[in-house]
């Protein structure tokens, strides 16, 4: 009897414990429990301590109210230019109404995945590959708008949709890499050409400025040289007029120049005309007259005897050079006359050189008697 009583008491205690456990429900933060009474929705338990009717109320679902992240597997999508690309998407959502999320749709995660794939195919199908690769933001906004509008009646809020990766076929990737490499090479070539162009422009500018500076320096140098030569000529001219040279000195200078003319490398034959003596005589007379007009007297301190002796020596040297040239001219004429062939007309004699000019004639002394 006692054993039966003990078993009954144990059963009553166990039932009380089970009843208490089923009557008391603690809900954590950011979770909502949907409660049904006899199979019908009764209420939603909020976070904290909640009491239920044992064996009558039951929790149908436990809904997490936090934002959730779901990564969908890669989906093959065909673009408008008939290329198959694989797209990975990431979905961010949260449940705003646990009752509708429980009763409006059986599996809202699967529904969101299929809706994302369908919408993604519609969006990518209207774009080519290049546009799809560069329009991720536009695709994300379009997907987010469509999913949010559709899942709103399910009590779910789609906060964000991100395209994680767009993988074109391997052949297309190779072509794209080659295209990008060619584009980078082109940009590098353009940059190199622009740099070379700028370098040439700067070099040309530098050469131009250097040439201008050199020309300006050359001009200044020539101006200074011309001014120096002008001053030198003016100084020599003033010195000559100040020294007041006599006609004998002028004749001496002229006679010194005659041997230099005769010894030139281009003078093969020097023909001394007969009129040379008259020209020298006339020059001597002119110089003598000029000396008489300006007072042909050397300046003090000049040895007149030495100047006359140098003039006599120069005149003798010039006369000897003229005689030698005259002798060579006559020898050439005789050679030409003797080489004429018989039967041919006689050769025209060359110009006969005049007699040697004595120094006395040049110096203005008495003229020797002419030969008969």
PDB file of N, CA, C and O in Angstrom, residues 91 93-94 96 100 105 108 111-112 115-116 144-159:
ATOM      1  N   UNK A  91      22.471  37.911 -49.866  1.00  0.00           N
ATOM      2  CA  UNK A  91      21.212  38.569 -49.516  1.00  0.00           C
ATOM      3  C   UNK A  91      21.197  38.904 -48.026  1.00  0.00           C
ATOM      4  O   UNK A  91      21.521  38.068 -47.177  1.00  0.00           O
ATOM      5  N   UNK A  93      18.548  40.236 -45.081  1.00  0.00           N
ATOM      6  CA  UNK A  93      17.124  40.439 -44.817  1.00  0.00           C
ATOM      7  C   UNK A  93      16.883  40.275 -43.316  1.00  0.00           C
ATOM      8  O   UNK A  93      17.718  39.745 -42.557  1.00  0.00           O
ATOM      9  N   UNK A  94      15.693  40.679 -42.890  1.00  0.00           N
ATOM     10  CA  UNK A  94      15.247  40.475 -41.510  1.00  0.00           C
ATOM     11  C   UNK A  94      13.723  40.333 -41.519  1.00  0.00           C
ATOM     12  O   UNK A  94      13.033  40.870 -42.396  1.00  0.00           O
ATOM     13  N   UNK A  96      10.179  41.130 -40.125  1.00  0.00           N
ATOM     14  CA  UNK A  96       9.507  42.235 -39.430  1.00  0.00           C
ATOM     15  C   UNK A  96       8.148  41.798 -38.858  1.00  0.00           C
ATOM     16  O   UNK A  96       7.629  42.434 -37.936  1.00  0.00           O
ATOM     17  N   UNK A 100       3.159  36.589 -40.193  1.00  0.00           N
ATOM     18  CA  UNK A 100       3.051  36.418 -41.651  1.00  0.00           C
ATOM     19  C   UNK A 100       4.201  35.570 -42.183  1.00  0.00           C
ATOM     20  O   UNK A 100       4.023  34.804 -43.142  1.00  0.00           O
ATOM     21  N   UNK A 105       3.905  31.953 -45.991  1.00  0.00           N
ATOM     22  CA  UNK A 105       4.752  31.161 -46.882  1.00  0.00           C
ATOM     23  C   UNK A 105       5.362  30.018 -46.075  1.00  0.00           C
ATOM     24  O   UNK A 105       5.645  30.158 -44.873  1.00  0.00           O
ATOM     25  N   UNK A 108      10.353  30.689 -46.400  1.00  0.00           N
ATOM     26  CA  UNK A 108      10.661  31.991 -47.010  1.00  0.00           C
ATOM     27  C   UNK A 108      12.107  32.063 -47.522  1.00  0.00           C
ATOM     28  O   UNK A 108      12.400  32.804 -48.459  1.00  0.00           O
ATOM     29  N   UNK A 111      12.039  30.591 -50.943  1.00  0.00           N
ATOM     30  CA  UNK A 111      11.307  31.505 -51.821  1.00  0.00           C
ATOM     31  C   UNK A 111      12.164  32.708 -52.201  1.00  0.00           C
ATOM     32  O   UNK A 111      12.175  33.152 -53.359  1.00  0.00           O
ATOM     33  N   UNK A 112      12.907  33.238 -51.252  1.00  0.00           N
ATOM     34  CA  UNK A 112      13.782  34.382 -51.555  1.00  0.00           C
ATOM     35  C   UNK A 112      14.885  33.974 -52.516  1.00  0.00           C
ATOM     36  O   UNK A 112      15.231  34.715 -53.447  1.00  0.00           O
ATOM     37  N   UNK A 115      13.366  33.618 -56.018  1.00  0.00           N
ATOM     38  CA  UNK A 115      13.016  34.949 -56.523  1.00  0.00           C
ATOM     39  C   UNK A 115      14.262  35.735 -56.923  1.00  0.00           C
ATOM     40  O   UNK A 115      14.260  36.443 -57.948  1.00  0.00           O
ATOM     41  N   UNK A 116      15.339  35.601 -56.164  1.00  0.00           N
ATOM     42  CA  UNK A 116      16.596  36.300 -56.502  1.00  0.00           C
ATOM     43  C   UNK A 116      17.159  35.789 -57.812  1.00  0.00           C
ATOM     44  O   UNK A 116      17.593  36.569 -58.665  1.00  0.00           O
ATOM     45  N   UNK A 144      17.212  44.655 -55.206  1.00  0.00           N
ATOM     46  CA  UNK A 144      16.701  45.021 -53.891  1.00  0.00           C
ATOM     47  C   UNK A 144      15.263  45.535 -53.986  1.00  0.00           C
ATOM     48  O   UNK A 144      14.409  45.188 -53.151  1.00  0.00           O
ATOM     49  N   UNK A 145      14.968  46.347 -54.998  1.00  0.00           N
ATOM     50  CA  UNK A 145      13.607  46.863 -55.145  1.00  0.00           C
ATOM     51  C   UNK A 145      12.598  45.771 -55.430  1.00  0.00           C
ATOM     52  O   UNK A 145      11.499  45.730 -54.831  1.00  0.00           O
ATOM     53  N   UNK A 146      12.935  44.831 -56.337  1.00  0.00           N
ATOM     54  CA  UNK A 146      11.999  43.752 -56.689  1.00  0.00           C
ATOM     55  C   UNK A 146      11.782  42.811 -55.511  1.00  0.00           C
ATOM     56  O   UNK A 146      10.639  42.431 -55.185  1.00  0.00           O
ATOM     57  N   UNK A 147      12.855  42.432 -54.823  1.00  0.00           N
ATOM     58  CA  UNK A 147      12.720  41.508 -53.696  1.00  0.00           C
ATOM     59  C   UNK A 147      11.976  42.141 -52.527  1.00  0.00           C
ATOM     60  O   UNK A 147      11.165  41.475 -51.871  1.00  0.00           O
ATOM     61  N   UNK A 148      12.251  43.408 -52.274  1.00  0.00           N
ATOM     62  CA  UNK A 148      11.565  44.070 -51.159  1.00  0.00           C
ATOM     63  C   UNK A 148      10.072  44.182 -51.434  1.00  0.00           C
ATOM     64  O   UNK A 148       9.241  44.021 -50.526  1.00  0.00           O
ATOM     65  N   UNK A 149       9.713  44.468 -52.665  1.00  0.00           N
ATOM     66  CA  UNK A 149       8.287  44.581 -53.000  1.00  0.00           C
ATOM     67  C   UNK A 149       7.574  43.234 -52.897  1.00  0.00           C
ATOM     68  O   UNK A 149       6.429  43.149 -52.441  1.00  0.00           O
ATOM     69  N   UNK A 150       8.254  42.156 -53.289  1.00  0.00           N
ATOM     70  CA  UNK A 150       7.614  40.833 -53.278  1.00  0.00           C
ATOM     71  C   UNK A 150       7.572  40.240 -51.873  1.00  0.00           C
ATOM     72  O   UNK A 150       6.561  39.643 -51.459  1.00  0.00           O
ATOM     73  N   UNK A 151       8.648  40.377 -51.135  1.00  0.00           N
ATOM     74  CA  UNK A 151       8.721  39.761 -49.803  1.00  0.00           C
ATOM     75  C   UNK A 151       8.047  40.597 -48.728  1.00  0.00           C
ATOM     76  O   UNK A 151       8.005  40.180 -47.556  1.00  0.00           O
ATOM     77  N   UNK A 152       7.542  41.783 -49.068  1.00  0.00           N
ATOM     78  CA  UNK A 152       6.879  42.611 -48.065  1.00  0.00           C
ATOM     79  C   UNK A 152       5.636  41.965 -47.509  1.00  0.00           C
ATOM     80  O   UNK A 152       5.339  42.052 -46.302  1.00  0.00           O
ATOM     81  N   UNK A 153       4.875  41.264 -48.363  1.00  0.00           N
ATOM     82  CA  UNK A 153       3.653  40.597 -47.871  1.00  0.00           C
ATOM     83  C   UNK A 153       3.960  39.341 -47.077  1.00  0.00           C
ATOM     84  O   UNK A 153       3.059  38.745 -46.483  1.00  0.00           O
ATOM     85  N   UNK A 154       5.190  38.906 -47.059  1.00  0.00           N
ATOM     86  CA  UNK A 154       5.607  37.755 -46.267  1.00  0.00           C
ATOM     87  C   UNK A 154       6.122  38.166 -44.882  1.00  0.00           C
ATOM     88  O   UNK A 154       6.540  37.311 -44.113  1.00  0.00           O
ATOM     89  N   UNK A 155       6.122  39.455 -44.621  1.00  0.00           N
ATOM     90  CA  UNK A 155       6.639  39.923 -43.342  1.00  0.00           C
ATOM     91  C   UNK A 155       8.154  39.941 -43.280  1.00  0.00           C
ATOM     92  O   UNK A 155       8.733  39.848 -42.192  1.00  0.00           O
ATOM     93  N   UNK A 156       8.786  40.058 -44.448  1.00  0.00           N
ATOM     94  CA  UNK A 156      10.259  40.035 -44.527  1.00  0.00           C
ATOM     95  C   UNK A 156      10.716  41.312 -45.208  1.00  0.00           C
ATOM     96  O   UNK A 156      10.133  41.734 -46.226  1.00  0.00           O
ATOM     97  N   UNK A 157      11.756  41.902 -44.676  1.00  0.00           N
ATOM     98  CA  UNK A 157      12.333  43.122 -45.241  1.00  0.00           C
ATOM     99  C   UNK A 157      13.720  42.811 -45.787  1.00  0.00           C
ATOM    100  O   UNK A 157      14.633  42.432 -45.043  1.00  0.00           O
ATOM    101  N   UNK A 158      13.870  42.945 -47.138  1.00  0.00           N
ATOM    102  CA  UNK A 158      15.180  42.754 -47.782  1.00  0.00           C
ATOM    103  C   UNK A 158      15.932  44.076 -47.693  1.00  0.00           C
ATOM    104  O   UNK A 158      15.544  45.073 -48.302  1.00  0.00           O
ATOM    105  N   UNK A 159      16.975  44.087 -46.920  1.00  0.00           N
ATOM    106  CA  UNK A 159      17.719  45.331 -46.706  1.00  0.00           C
ATOM    107  C   UNK A 159      18.772  45.589 -47.778  1.00  0.00           C
ATOM    108  O   UNK A 159      19.025  46.735 -48.154  1.00  0.00           O
TER     109      UNK A 159
END
